[in-house]
Coordinates of C-alpha atoms in Angstrom, one line a residue:
Chain A
M1 CA 23.0 -16.5 7.4
G2 CA 21.4 -14.2 9.6
P3 CA 18.2 -13.2 9.7
I4 CA 18.4 -9.9 8.2
T5 CA 20.3 -11.0 5.3
R6 CA 17.8 -14.0 5.0
R7 CA 14.7 -11.4 4.7
L8 CA 16.5 -8.8 2.2
A9 CA 16.6 -11.0 -0.3
G10 CA 13.5 -12.3 0.7
L11 CA 14.5 -15.6 -0.4
E12 CA 13.9 -18.3 2.5
N13 CA 16.3 -21.3 0.8
R14 CA 19.4 -21.3 -0.9
K15 CA 17.6 -22.3 -4.5
G16 CA 15.9 -18.7 -4.9
W17 CA 19.4 -17.5 -4.2
T18 CA 20.9 -19.6 -6.8
A19 CA 18.7 -18.5 -9.3
V20 CA 18.8 -14.6 -8.4
L21 CA 23.0 -14.8 -8.6
L22 CA 23.1 -16.4 -11.3
T23 CA 20.3 -14.0 -13.8
V24 CA 22.2 -11.5 -12.0
L25 CA 25.9 -12.3 -13.1
G26 CA 24.9 -13.3 -16.6
F27 CA 23.0 -10.4 -17.4
A28 CA 26.4 -8.2 -15.3
L29 CA 29.2 -10.4 -16.7
V30 CA 28.2 -12.7 -19.9
V31 CA 26.7 -10.4 -22.1
P32 CA 29.2 -7.4 -22.0
V33 CA 32.7 -10.6 -22.1
L34 CA 30.3 -11.9 -25.6
N35 CA 30.1 -8.4 -26.8
M36 CA 33.8 -7.0 -25.8
A37 CA 36.3 -10.4 -26.7
L38 CA 34.8 -11.6 -28.9
E39 CA 35.6 -11.0 -32.8
P40 CA 32.1 -8.8 -34.5
G41 CA 32.2 -11.9 -36.6
H42 CA 31.9 -14.3 -33.9
P43 CA 28.1 -16.3 -33.6
L44 CA 28.2 -15.1 -29.9
H45 CA 29.7 -12.0 -30.4
V46 CA 26.9 -9.4 -28.6
P47 CA 27.0 -6.2 -30.8
T48 CA 27.2 -3.2 -28.6
Y49 CA 24.3 -1.9 -30.3
V50 CA 21.9 -5.0 -28.3
V51 CA 23.6 -4.6 -25.0
Q52 CA 22.6 -0.8 -24.8
L53 CA 19.1 -1.7 -26.4
L54 CA 18.8 -4.2 -23.4
G55 CA 20.5 -1.7 -21.2
K56 CA 16.8 0.2 -21.8
Y57 CA 14.8 -2.6 -21.3
L58 CA 16.1 -3.2 -17.8
C59 CA 15.5 0.8 -17.3
Y60 CA 12.2 0.3 -18.4
A61 CA 12.2 -3.3 -16.2
M62 CA 13.5 -1.1 -13.2
L63 CA 10.3 1.4 -13.8
A64 CA 8.2 -1.2 -13.7
L65 CA 8.9 -2.7 -10.9
A66 CA 8.7 0.7 -8.9
L67 CA 5.1 0.6 -10.5
D68 CA 4.6 -3.0 -8.9
L69 CA 5.8 -1.5 -5.5
V70 CA 2.5 1.0 -4.8
W71 CA 0.2 -1.1 -7.2
G72 CA 0.6 -4.1 -6.6
F73 CA 1.9 -4.0 -3.2
A74 CA 0.0 -0.9 -1.6
G75 CA -2.8 -1.1 -4.4
A76 CA -2.7 2.7 -5.5
L77 CA -2.3 3.0 -9.2
S78 CA -0.2 5.7 -10.5
L79 CA -0.8 6.9 -13.7
G80 CA 1.9 9.0 -13.3
H81 CA 5.2 7.6 -12.7
G82 CA 6.8 8.3 -16.0
A83 CA 6.7 12.0 -14.4
F84 CA 9.2 10.8 -11.7
F85 CA 11.7 8.5 -13.8
A86 CA 11.7 11.8 -15.8
L87 CA 12.0 13.8 -13.4
G88 CA 15.7 11.4 -12.4
G89 CA 16.5 11.9 -16.5
Y90 CA 16.3 15.4 -16.6
V91 CA 18.3 15.5 -13.4
M92 CA 21.4 12.8 -14.8
G93 CA 20.6 15.4 -18.0
M94 CA 21.6 18.6 -16.2
Y95 CA 25.0 16.6 -15.0
L96 CA 25.6 15.3 -18.7
M97 CA 24.6 19.6 -19.6
R98 CA 27.6 21.1 -16.8
Q99 CA 30.0 17.9 -18.4
I100 CA 29.7 19.2 -21.9
G101 CA 31.9 22.8 -20.4
D102 CA 32.6 25.2 -23.6
R103 CA 32.3 22.0 -26.2
G104 CA 29.1 23.2 -27.1
V105 CA 28.3 24.8 -30.6
Y106 CA 28.7 28.1 -28.8
G107 CA 31.2 27.3 -27.1
N108 CA 30.1 28.9 -23.9
A109 CA 31.6 27.7 -20.7
E110 CA 29.0 29.3 -18.1
L111 CA 25.9 28.7 -19.8
P112 CA 24.5 25.4 -21.5
D113 CA 23.5 25.9 -25.5
F114 CA 19.4 26.2 -25.7
M115 CA 20.4 29.3 -22.4
V116 CA 22.8 30.7 -25.0
F117 CA 19.9 30.6 -27.2
L118 CA 17.0 32.2 -25.7
N119 CA 20.3 35.1 -24.2
W120 CA 20.2 34.1 -20.2
D121 CA 23.0 36.0 -19.0
S122 CA 23.4 33.0 -16.0
L123 CA 23.1 29.5 -14.6
P124 CA 19.6 30.4 -12.8
W125 CA 19.7 29.0 -8.9
Y126 CA 18.2 25.5 -9.8
W127 CA 21.4 24.6 -11.9
M128 CA 23.9 24.9 -9.3
G129 CA 25.6 21.9 -8.0
F130 CA 24.7 19.9 -11.1
D131 CA 28.8 19.9 -12.5
S132 CA 29.0 17.8 -9.5
F133 CA 28.4 14.2 -10.0
A134 CA 27.8 13.6 -6.5
F135 CA 25.4 16.2 -6.3
T136 CA 23.6 14.6 -9.5
A137 CA 23.1 11.2 -7.6
V138 CA 20.8 12.3 -4.3
M139 CA 19.3 14.7 -6.5
V140 CA 18.0 11.6 -8.9
L141 CA 16.7 10.6 -5.4
I142 CA 15.7 13.8 -3.9
V143 CA 13.7 15.8 -6.3
P144 CA 11.0 12.6 -7.3
G145 CA 10.9 11.4 -3.9
V146 CA 10.2 15.0 -2.9
L147 CA 7.4 15.2 -5.6
A148 CA 6.3 12.0 -4.3
F149 CA 6.5 12.7 -0.8
V150 CA 4.2 15.8 -1.0
F151 CA 1.6 15.0 -3.4
G152 CA 1.4 11.4 -1.6
W153 CA 1.0 13.2 1.1
L154 CA -1.8 15.3 0.2
A155 CA -3.4 12.4 -1.7
F156 CA -3.1 9.8 1.3
R157 CA -4.0 11.5 3.9
S158 CA -7.5 12.8 1.8
R159 CA -8.1 9.2 1.2
I160 CA -7.8 9.3 -2.8
T161 CA -8.2 5.9 -3.4
G162 CA -8.9 3.1 -6.5
V163 CA -9.6 5.1 -9.4
Y164 CA -9.6 8.9 -8.5
F165 CA -6.3 8.2 -7.2
S166 CA -4.8 6.6 -11.1
I167 CA -6.5 10.2 -12.7
I168 CA -4.9 12.3 -10.4
T169 CA -1.1 11.1 -10.9
Q170 CA -1.7 11.1 -14.6
A171 CA -2.8 14.7 -14.2
M172 CA 0.2 15.4 -11.9
T173 CA 2.6 14.0 -15.3
Y174 CA 0.3 15.8 -17.9
A175 CA 1.4 19.4 -15.9
L176 CA 4.9 18.2 -15.8
M177 CA 4.3 17.7 -19.5
L178 CA 3.2 21.3 -20.0
A179 CA 5.8 23.0 -17.4
F180 CA 8.4 21.1 -19.4
F181 CA 7.3 22.4 -22.7
R182 CA 7.8 25.6 -21.6
N183 CA 11.8 27.7 -22.5
E184 CA 11.0 30.1 -19.6
M185 CA 11.5 26.4 -17.2
G186 CA 15.4 26.7 -17.9
F187 CA 14.8 22.8 -18.8
G188 CA 15.6 23.0 -22.8
G189 CA 12.4 22.9 -23.6
N190 CA 10.4 20.9 -26.5
N191 CA 14.1 20.0 -27.0
G192 CA 14.7 18.9 -23.7
L193 CA 18.2 18.7 -23.3
T194 CA 20.5 16.5 -25.4
D195 CA 24.6 16.6 -27.3
F196 CA 25.4 15.0 -24.0
K197 CA 29.7 14.5 -24.5
D198 CA 30.8 12.3 -21.4
I199 CA 29.8 11.1 -18.3
L200 CA 32.2 10.8 -14.9
G201 CA 35.2 11.4 -17.6
F202 CA 34.3 8.9 -20.1
S203 CA 33.4 9.7 -23.6
M204 CA 29.1 8.8 -24.2
S205 CA 30.6 7.4 -27.7
R206 CA 32.9 5.5 -26.7
D207 CA 31.8 1.6 -27.1
S208 CA 33.4 0.4 -23.4
T209 CA 31.1 3.5 -21.5
K210 CA 28.0 2.0 -23.2
V211 CA 29.0 -1.0 -21.5
G212 CA 29.6 0.2 -18.8
L213 CA 26.3 1.7 -18.7
Y214 CA 24.8 -0.8 -19.0
V215 CA 26.7 -3.2 -16.1
A216 CA 25.4 0.4 -14.0
T217 CA 21.9 -0.4 -15.0
V218 CA 22.1 -4.3 -14.0
L219 CA 23.3 -3.1 -10.9
M220 CA 21.6 -1.0 -10.0
L221 CA 18.1 -3.0 -10.5
A222 CA 19.7 -5.8 -8.5
A223 CA 20.0 -3.2 -5.5
A224 CA 16.3 -1.9 -6.6
Y225 CA 14.7 -5.6 -6.9
L226 CA 16.5 -6.3 -3.4
A227 CA 15.2 -3.2 -1.1
A228 CA 11.7 -4.1 -2.9
R229 CA 11.9 -7.2 -1.6
F230 CA 13.4 -6.6 1.8
I231 CA 10.4 -4.0 2.1
V232 CA 7.6 -6.7 1.0
T233 CA 8.4 -9.3 2.7
S234 CA 8.7 -7.2 6.2
R235 CA 5.7 -6.9 8.9
L236 CA 5.2 -3.3 6.4
G237 CA 4.9 -5.3 3.4
R238 CA 2.5 -7.1 5.2
V239 CA 0.9 -3.8 6.3
L240 CA 1.0 -2.9 2.5
L241 CA -0.6 -6.3 1.2
A242 CA -3.3 -5.3 4.2
V243 CA -4.6 -1.9 2.9
R244 CA -4.3 -3.2 -0.4
D245 CA -7.6 -6.0 0.2
A246 CA -9.3 -3.8 3.3
E247 CA -7.9 0.3 4.1
S248 CA -10.4 0.7 6.2
R249 CA -9.0 -2.3 8.8
V250 CA -5.8 -1.6 8.6
R251 CA -7.2 1.8 10.1
F252 CA -8.9 -0.1 13.1
L253 CA -6.0 -2.2 13.8
G254 CA -3.6 1.1 14.5
H255 CA -1.5 1.1 11.7
S256 CA -1.7 4.1 9.8
V257 CA -3.0 3.6 6.1
T258 CA -1.1 6.9 5.4
G259 CA 2.1 6.4 6.4
A260 CA 2.5 3.0 5.3
K261 CA 1.6 3.6 1.5
L262 CA 3.5 6.8 1.6
F263 CA 6.5 4.9 2.5
A264 CA 5.7 2.7 -0.5
F265 CA 5.0 6.2 -2.6
V266 CA 8.3 7.7 -1.6
V267 CA 10.5 4.1 -2.2
S268 CA 9.1 3.7 -5.7
A269 CA 9.3 7.0 -7.0
M270 CA 13.8 6.9 -5.8
I271 CA 14.0 3.8 -7.8
A272 CA 11.8 5.0 -10.9
G273 CA 13.7 8.2 -10.9
V274 CA 17.0 6.5 -10.7
A275 CA 16.0 4.3 -13.7
G276 CA 15.5 7.7 -15.6
A277 CA 18.3 8.6 -14.3
L278 CA 20.5 5.7 -15.7
Y279 CA 17.8 6.1 -19.0
V280 CA 18.9 9.3 -20.6
P281 CA 22.6 8.7 -21.2
Q282 CA 21.7 5.1 -22.8
V283 CA 19.7 6.9 -24.7
G284 CA 21.6 10.5 -24.6
I285 CA 19.0 12.3 -24.3
I286 CA 15.6 13.7 -22.4
N287 CA 13.0 15.5 -23.3
P288 CA 9.0 16.4 -22.1
S289 CA 7.5 13.5 -24.4
E290 CA 9.5 11.6 -21.5
F291 CA 6.4 13.0 -19.0
S292 CA 3.4 12.5 -21.5
P293 CA 0.7 10.3 -20.1
A294 CA 0.8 7.6 -22.1
N295 CA 4.1 6.6 -21.6
S296 CA 2.7 5.4 -17.7
I297 CA -0.1 3.8 -18.6
E298 CA 2.4 1.4 -21.2
I299 CA 4.4 1.5 -17.7
A300 CA 1.2 -0.3 -16.1
I301 CA 0.3 -2.8 -18.9
W302 CA 4.0 -4.0 -18.6
T303 CA 3.9 -4.5 -14.9
A304 CA 0.1 -6.5 -15.8
V305 CA 1.4 -8.6 -18.6
G306 CA 4.3 -9.1 -16.0
G307 CA 1.6 -10.1 -12.5
R308 CA 1.4 -8.0 -10.4
G309 CA 2.5 -8.4 -6.7
T310 CA 5.5 -10.2 -7.9
L311 CA 8.1 -8.1 -7.7
F312 CA 9.8 -10.5 -10.9
G313 CA 7.1 -10.1 -12.8
P314 CA 7.1 -6.6 -13.7
I315 CA 11.2 -7.5 -14.3
L316 CA 10.0 -10.2 -17.0
G317 CA 6.9 -8.4 -18.4
A318 CA 8.6 -4.4 -19.4
M319 CA 11.5 -6.8 -20.8
S320 CA 9.0 -8.9 -22.7
V321 CA 6.8 -5.9 -23.6
N322 CA 9.5 -3.9 -25.3
A323 CA 11.3 -7.1 -26.6
A324 CA 8.3 -7.3 -28.2
K325 CA 7.8 -4.0 -29.5
S326 CA 11.2 -3.5 -31.2
F327 CA 10.1 -6.0 -32.6
F328 CA 7.1 -5.1 -34.3
T329 CA 7.8 -2.3 -34.4
G330 CA 11.1 -3.1 -37.2
V331 CA 9.1 -5.5 -38.9
A332 CA 5.7 -4.0 -38.8
P333 CA 5.0 -0.9 -36.9
E334 CA 1.0 -0.7 -38.0
V335 CA 0.3 -3.5 -35.6
W336 CA 2.1 -2.8 -32.7
L337 CA -0.4 -0.4 -31.4
F338 CA -3.2 -3.5 -32.1
F339 CA -0.8 -6.5 -30.0
L340 CA -0.5 -3.8 -27.3
G341 CA -3.9 -3.0 -26.3
S342 CA -5.1 -7.1 -27.6
L343 CA -2.3 -8.1 -24.9
F344 CA -3.4 -5.8 -21.7
V345 CA -7.0 -7.2 -23.0
V346 CA -5.7 -11.0 -22.7
V347 CA -4.1 -10.0 -19.4
T348 CA -7.0 -8.3 -17.8
L349 CA -9.1 -11.1 -18.0
F350 CA -7.2 -14.0 -18.9
L351 CA -4.0 -13.8 -16.2
P352 CA -4.9 -12.1 -13.8
K353 CA -1.8 -12.7 -12.1
G354 CA 0.2 -12.4 -15.8
L355 CA 2.8 -14.4 -16.8
V356 CA 4.4 -14.8 -13.7
G357 CA 0.7 -16.6 -12.7
L358 CA 0.8 -18.3 -15.6
F359 CA 3.7 -19.9 -14.6
G360 CA 2.5 -21.1 -11.2
L361 CA -0.4 -22.2 -13.4
L362 CA 1.6 -24.4 -16.0
K363 CA 3.5 -25.9 -12.6
R364 CA 0.9 -26.3 -10.6
R365 CA -0.8 -27.9 -13.4
Q366 CA 2.3 -30.0 -13.9
R367 CA 2.4 -31.5 -10.9
R368 CA -1.4 -32.8 -11.1
A369 CA -0.4 -34.8 -13.2
M370 CA 2.6 -36.1 -11.3
P371 CA 0.5 -39.1 -8.6
K372 CA 4.6 -39.0 -6.6
A373 CA 4.1 -35.7 -6.6
S374 CA 3.4 -33.9 -2.6
P375 CA 0.6 -32.9 -2.2
T376 CA 0.5 -28.4 -3.9
P377 CA -0.3 -26.0 -1.2
A378 CA -3.3 -24.1 -0.6
P379 CA -3.5 -22.1 -3.9
K380 CA -3.6 -18.3 -2.7
A381 CA -6.6 -16.3 -2.4
T382 CA -8.7 -15.1 -5.4
E383 CA -7.0 -11.7 -7.2
E384 CA -8.3 -9.2 -4.6
T385 CA -10.8 -6.8 -5.6
H386 CA -9.7 -2.9 -4.7
A387 CA -12.1 -0.3 -6.7
Chain B
M1 CA -20.9 24.6 20.4
P2 CA -18.5 26.1 22.4
E3 CA -21.2 27.8 24.7
N4 CA -22.8 24.5 25.3
A5 CA -19.2 23.2 25.5
V6 CA -18.6 25.6 28.8
Q7 CA -21.8 24.7 30.1
Q8 CA -20.9 21.4 30.7
A9 CA -17.5 21.3 31.6
P10 CA -18.5 20.8 35.0
R11 CA -20.7 18.3 34.2
H12 CA -18.0 15.8 32.1
D13 CA -15.7 16.2 35.5
V14 CA -18.1 14.2 37.7
L15 CA -20.0 12.0 35.3
A16 CA -16.3 11.1 33.1
A17 CA -14.1 10.9 35.8
D18 CA -15.5 7.0 36.3
S19 CA -16.2 5.9 33.1
I20 CA -14.0 3.7 30.5
L21 CA -16.3 5.5 27.8
Y22 CA -18.8 9.1 27.5
L23 CA -21.1 10.3 25.4
D24 CA -22.7 13.4 25.7
G25 CA -25.4 14.9 23.3
V26 CA -23.6 13.2 20.3
T27 CA -25.7 14.7 17.4
V28 CA -24.9 12.8 13.4
S29 CA -26.8 14.2 10.5
F30 CA -26.6 12.8 7.0
D31 CA -28.1 14.7 4.6
G32 CA -30.6 15.8 7.3
F33 CA -31.3 12.8 9.0
K34 CA -30.3 12.2 12.2
A35 CA -28.5 8.6 12.4
L36 CA -27.7 9.8 16.1
N37 CA -30.0 12.4 18.1
S38 CA -28.7 13.2 21.0
L39 CA -27.5 9.7 22.3
S40 CA -26.1 10.1 26.1
F41 CA -25.0 7.5 27.7
I42 CA -21.9 6.1 30.3
V43 CA -19.4 3.0 30.5
R44 CA -18.0 2.5 33.2
P45 CA -14.8 0.7 33.1
G46 CA -14.9 -3.3 33.3
E47 CA -18.5 -3.3 32.6
M48 CA -20.2 -4.8 30.0
R49 CA -23.0 -3.6 28.2
T50 CA -25.9 -5.0 25.4
I51 CA -26.5 -2.8 23.0
I52 CA -30.2 -2.8 21.1
G53 CA -32.3 -1.5 18.4
P54 CA -33.9 -2.2 15.5
N55 CA -32.3 -1.2 11.9
G56 CA -31.9 2.6 11.6
A57 CA -31.5 3.2 15.9
G58 CA -27.9 4.1 14.7
K59 CA -25.9 1.1 16.3
T60 CA -23.4 1.7 13.5
T61 CA -23.7 5.0 13.8
M62 CA -22.3 5.1 17.1
M63 CA -19.8 2.7 16.8
D64 CA -18.3 4.9 14.1
V65 CA -18.3 8.6 16.3
I66 CA -16.1 6.0 19.0
T67 CA -14.1 4.6 16.3
G68 CA -13.2 7.9 15.0
K69 CA -14.5 6.9 11.7
T70 CA -17.1 9.4 11.8
R71 CA -17.1 12.4 13.4
P72 CA -20.4 13.4 15.4
D73 CA -21.9 17.5 14.4
E74 CA -22.8 17.9 18.2
G75 CA -21.8 15.9 21.5
T76 CA -18.9 15.3 23.8
V77 CA -17.5 11.4 23.3
L78 CA -14.6 11.0 26.1
Y79 CA -12.2 7.9 26.4
D80 CA -11.2 7.0 29.6
G81 CA -12.9 10.1 31.3
N82 CA -10.1 12.5 29.7
V83 CA -9.8 11.9 26.3
D84 CA -11.3 13.7 23.7
L85 CA -12.0 10.4 20.7
T86 CA -13.6 13.0 18.2
K87 CA -10.5 14.5 18.1
H88 CA -8.2 12.0 16.8
D89 CA -8.5 8.8 14.0
E90 CA -8.9 6.0 13.3
A91 CA -5.1 4.2 14.2
A92 CA -4.4 6.7 17.1
I93 CA -8.0 5.8 18.7
A94 CA -7.3 1.6 18.1
N95 CA -3.6 2.4 20.0
M96 CA -5.4 4.0 22.4
G97 CA -7.1 0.4 23.9
I98 CA -10.2 0.6 21.4
G99 CA -10.8 -2.7 19.8
R100 CA -13.7 -3.2 17.6
K101 CA -15.2 -6.1 15.9
F102 CA -16.7 -5.7 12.4
Q103 CA -20.3 -7.8 11.4
K104 CA -19.4 -8.8 8.8
P105 CA -16.2 -10.8 9.7
T106 CA -13.0 -7.9 8.1
V107 CA -9.8 -10.2 8.1
F108 CA -7.3 -10.1 5.3
E109 CA -7.8 -12.6 2.7
N110 CA -4.7 -12.9 1.4
L111 CA -2.3 -13.2 4.1
T112 CA -1.8 -16.2 6.3
V113 CA -3.9 -16.7 9.8
F114 CA -0.7 -16.3 11.3
E115 CA 0.4 -12.8 9.1
N116 CA -3.2 -11.6 9.8
L117 CA -3.3 -11.9 14.4
E118 CA 1.1 -10.2 13.3
L119 CA -0.6 -7.1 12.6
A120 CA -2.6 -6.6 15.0
L121 CA -0.5 -7.6 17.6
K122 CA 0.1 -4.6 20.0
G123 CA 3.2 -2.9 20.0
P124 CA 5.0 0.1 18.0
R125 CA 3.1 1.3 14.8
G126 CA 5.3 3.6 13.4
T127 CA 5.8 3.2 9.6
F128 CA 10.0 3.0 10.2
A129 CA 9.3 0.4 13.3
V130 CA 7.2 -1.5 11.3
L131 CA 9.4 -1.9 8.6
L132 CA 12.4 -2.6 10.8
A133 CA 9.8 -4.8 13.2
R134 CA 11.0 -8.6 14.0
L135 CA 9.4 -11.3 15.5
M136 CA 10.1 -11.6 18.7
G137 CA 10.3 -14.6 20.6
E138 CA 8.1 -13.9 23.2
Q139 CA 5.6 -12.3 20.4
R140 CA 5.6 -15.5 18.4
D141 CA 4.7 -17.5 21.7
R142 CA 2.0 -15.1 22.4
I143 CA 0.5 -15.5 18.8
D144 CA 0.9 -19.6 19.9
A145 CA -1.2 -19.2 22.6
V146 CA -4.0 -17.3 20.2
L147 CA -3.9 -19.6 17.7
G148 CA -4.6 -21.9 20.1
T149 CA -7.8 -20.1 21.9
I150 CA -9.4 -19.9 18.3
R151 CA -8.4 -22.8 17.8
L152 CA -6.5 -22.2 14.7
T153 CA -3.1 -23.6 15.4
D154 CA -3.4 -26.2 12.2
R155 CA -4.6 -23.7 9.9
A156 CA -2.0 -21.2 11.4
H157 CA -0.6 -21.2 7.9
T158 CA -3.0 -21.2 5.4
S159 CA -4.7 -18.0 3.7
A160 CA -7.7 -16.5 5.9
G161 CA -9.8 -16.3 2.7
A162 CA -9.4 -20.4 2.8
L163 CA -11.2 -20.6 6.1
S164 CA -15.0 -20.9 7.1
H165 CA -17.6 -17.8 8.0
G166 CA -16.5 -19.7 11.2
Q167 CA -13.4 -19.8 11.9
K168 CA -13.1 -16.1 10.1
Q169 CA -15.0 -14.6 13.2
W170 CA -12.6 -16.6 15.5
L171 CA -9.9 -15.1 13.5
E172 CA -11.5 -11.6 14.2
I173 CA -11.8 -12.5 17.6
G174 CA -8.3 -13.6 17.7
M175 CA -7.3 -10.1 16.7
L176 CA -9.4 -8.5 19.0
F177 CA -6.9 -10.5 21.6
A178 CA -3.6 -9.7 20.2
Q179 CA -4.5 -5.8 19.8
D180 CA -5.0 -6.4 23.8
P181 CA -7.2 -3.2 23.8
R182 CA -8.8 -2.0 27.1
F183 CA -13.1 -1.4 25.6
L184 CA -13.5 -4.1 23.3
M185 CA -16.3 -2.9 20.8
L186 CA -18.5 -6.4 19.2
D187 CA -21.2 -6.0 16.6
E188 CA -23.0 -9.0 16.4
P189 CA -20.6 -11.0 16.9
V190 CA -22.6 -14.7 16.3
A191 CA -24.4 -13.6 13.1
G192 CA -25.1 -15.9 11.3
M193 CA -23.5 -18.5 13.1
T194 CA -23.7 -21.9 13.8
D195 CA -25.5 -23.0 17.7
A196 CA -22.7 -24.6 18.4
E197 CA -20.1 -22.0 16.9
T198 CA -22.7 -19.7 19.1
E199 CA -22.0 -21.5 21.9
Q200 CA -17.5 -21.8 21.2
T201 CA -18.3 -17.4 20.4
A202 CA -19.8 -17.3 24.0
E203 CA -17.0 -18.6 25.8
L204 CA -14.2 -17.5 23.6
L205 CA -15.8 -13.6 24.5
R206 CA -16.8 -14.0 27.6
E207 CA -13.0 -15.1 28.8
I208 CA -12.0 -12.3 26.1
A209 CA -14.2 -10.2 28.2
R210 CA -13.3 -11.1 31.6
D211 CA -10.9 -7.5 32.4
R212 CA -12.1 -5.8 29.6
S213 CA -14.7 -3.5 29.0
V214 CA -17.3 -4.2 26.4
L215 CA -20.2 -3.1 23.8
V216 CA -22.3 -5.9 22.6
V217 CA -24.6 -5.5 20.1
E218 CA -26.3 -7.3 19.1
H219 CA -29.8 -8.6 17.5
D220 CA -30.2 -12.6 19.1
M221 CA -32.1 -11.8 22.2
E222 CA -31.0 -15.5 23.7
F223 CA -27.1 -14.6 23.5
V224 CA -28.2 -11.2 24.9
R225 CA -30.1 -13.3 28.1
N226 CA -26.8 -15.6 28.4
L227 CA -24.4 -12.5 28.0
D228 CA -26.3 -11.4 31.5
C229 CA -25.7 -8.2 31.5
K230 CA -26.6 -4.1 31.5
V231 CA -29.3 -3.1 28.0
T232 CA -29.1 -0.4 26.2
V233 CA -32.0 0.0 24.1
L234 CA -31.0 2.8 21.2
H235 CA -34.1 3.9 18.9
E236 CA -33.7 6.9 16.3
G237 CA -30.6 7.6 17.3
S238 CA -30.9 8.0 21.2
V239 CA -31.3 5.6 24.2
L240 CA -34.6 4.7 24.4
A241 CA -34.5 2.6 28.0
E242 CA -31.2 1.1 30.1
G243 CA -31.6 -1.4 32.7
S244 CA -32.1 -5.3 33.0
L245 CA -33.2 -6.7 30.0
A246 CA -36.1 -8.1 32.3
K247 CA -36.7 -4.5 33.1
V248 CA -36.2 -3.1 29.1
Q249 CA -38.1 -6.6 27.6
A250 CA -41.3 -4.8 29.8
D251 CA -40.9 -1.4 29.1
E252 CA -44.4 -0.2 26.7
R253 CA -41.7 1.8 24.2
V254 CA -39.7 -0.7 24.4
I255 CA -42.1 -3.2 23.6
E256 CA -44.2 -1.6 20.4
V257 CA -40.9 0.3 18.9
Y258 CA -38.3 -3.6 18.8
L259 CA -39.7 -6.3 21.0
G260 CA -42.6 -6.4 19.5
R261 CA -42.1 -7.0 16.2

């Protein structure tokens, strides 16, 4: 294995590679096989709704991974990442709307239902091109990427950091939510985009399409993980860590702090956009509530619970918090928000490195208990202090 | 201001021509308080210069101006005789070859000693260049050489946060070696060091200063005497006296504001 490939994954040993490969295969192959090959009555059968639920969690995981790149590594806590997710979702939604064709309620092949309802007589210019999946796929990256580039350039160039950055990103997603609520925007207003029929010619109501979307999500999450791994294990990744810990010192070494942060922010927004684009066909709707500030805050909680600055942690955090959410909202919906709130408090106070940090702690303790084991390497320095 | 600049233009040419650093009439005020008040001095290429002065004399502000952290309200700051430093930011100025060592050692605590040096290592600084950068054999050798010089070879792969205060100071000096600047500014390089460490640090600095221009800001008179170079005394944001240590120590005004205390 060449040095580039090794760095691509950031996995220095065979064990790490095997773990990642097995996890991806487990999710991408075993779950669909258990769903499709076994009869519904079989004890190992995975019902389709579980597959769909898992697909949704994996989209959230990708979103948390995206946030970790800017928060855990560059130290910029974005509380507006839901906006990039929603924009990716809207882009995919536009493609899915065009796929409906004349099967809408009004039977208009030229216009989506909501435009007919609003008495629009032609398709707005910004809806052009979304009949093509390839164009849509490019736009899923470009739209969140351009917003992140412009917004990030203005913010980072003006050296807006810490809580100020969090507040303006929160304001950004709120402003977008208000804008998307307006019917005049041409994105379906309050109701958003829904009633999708098929994707790439496959009917969305079929189980096999649902499983296909799930597999696509697993593979895209794996790709996003490897891309993020590549960045954080590169020299730029070390610049990002340095920026997180002592931003002004990095400048005196001649590195462009604005450039490094902007790169991380744009890549992160693109990953969030892809997550949103995979999410929408699996839940069947996208509306302006996806831009709500509370959603973006929840992403930060998943990331913190899993362990920021670890890439793997946020994936674990998003999946476990959302599994807990599904469980609690099923059995006792009134306690869910209390649970979420206390979870955040506990993690902030006692687990600065989240679940991943907890594993590390237990492992070290176990090793210390065994006298034969080799001495553990010096623990990572204390949690960084960033404003 | 522009008029001024036109008037002064011919003077720059003559005086700045043979200088690595040229400050003329530099003024910086914070809320009406003049941290620098028409500060002017010149450092020649290859020269080592010590700046002394009581607290609040403007030493840190002066370094902030030179490294692009603070923009002066007035005045001229030229590097290498013709580069106007007031028009560039910190990263650009660092890449021109101006290195700065802070009083409080600031190393990246979550990175290893080796990685700290890697980030400082002279080389392309573009975002994409850094993303794709690979450590070549000669760069690795350079880092190993620096590790040897700063006596941290056996700590190369421990995180910088685990180093002692003196070792952090050395790591920071090592980062300057790796950065390979032409002009170097050191802010109290021996502050908080034991006598033995001070001795070793002075040795390191003599080594790094051999073919570079150096500006040292220092309080420790013994250390200044050892450096044996021209001294500039700052007071209330401008130059009070300049010359050999013996000469400035004999200066009545200097004794009054600084040494006499």
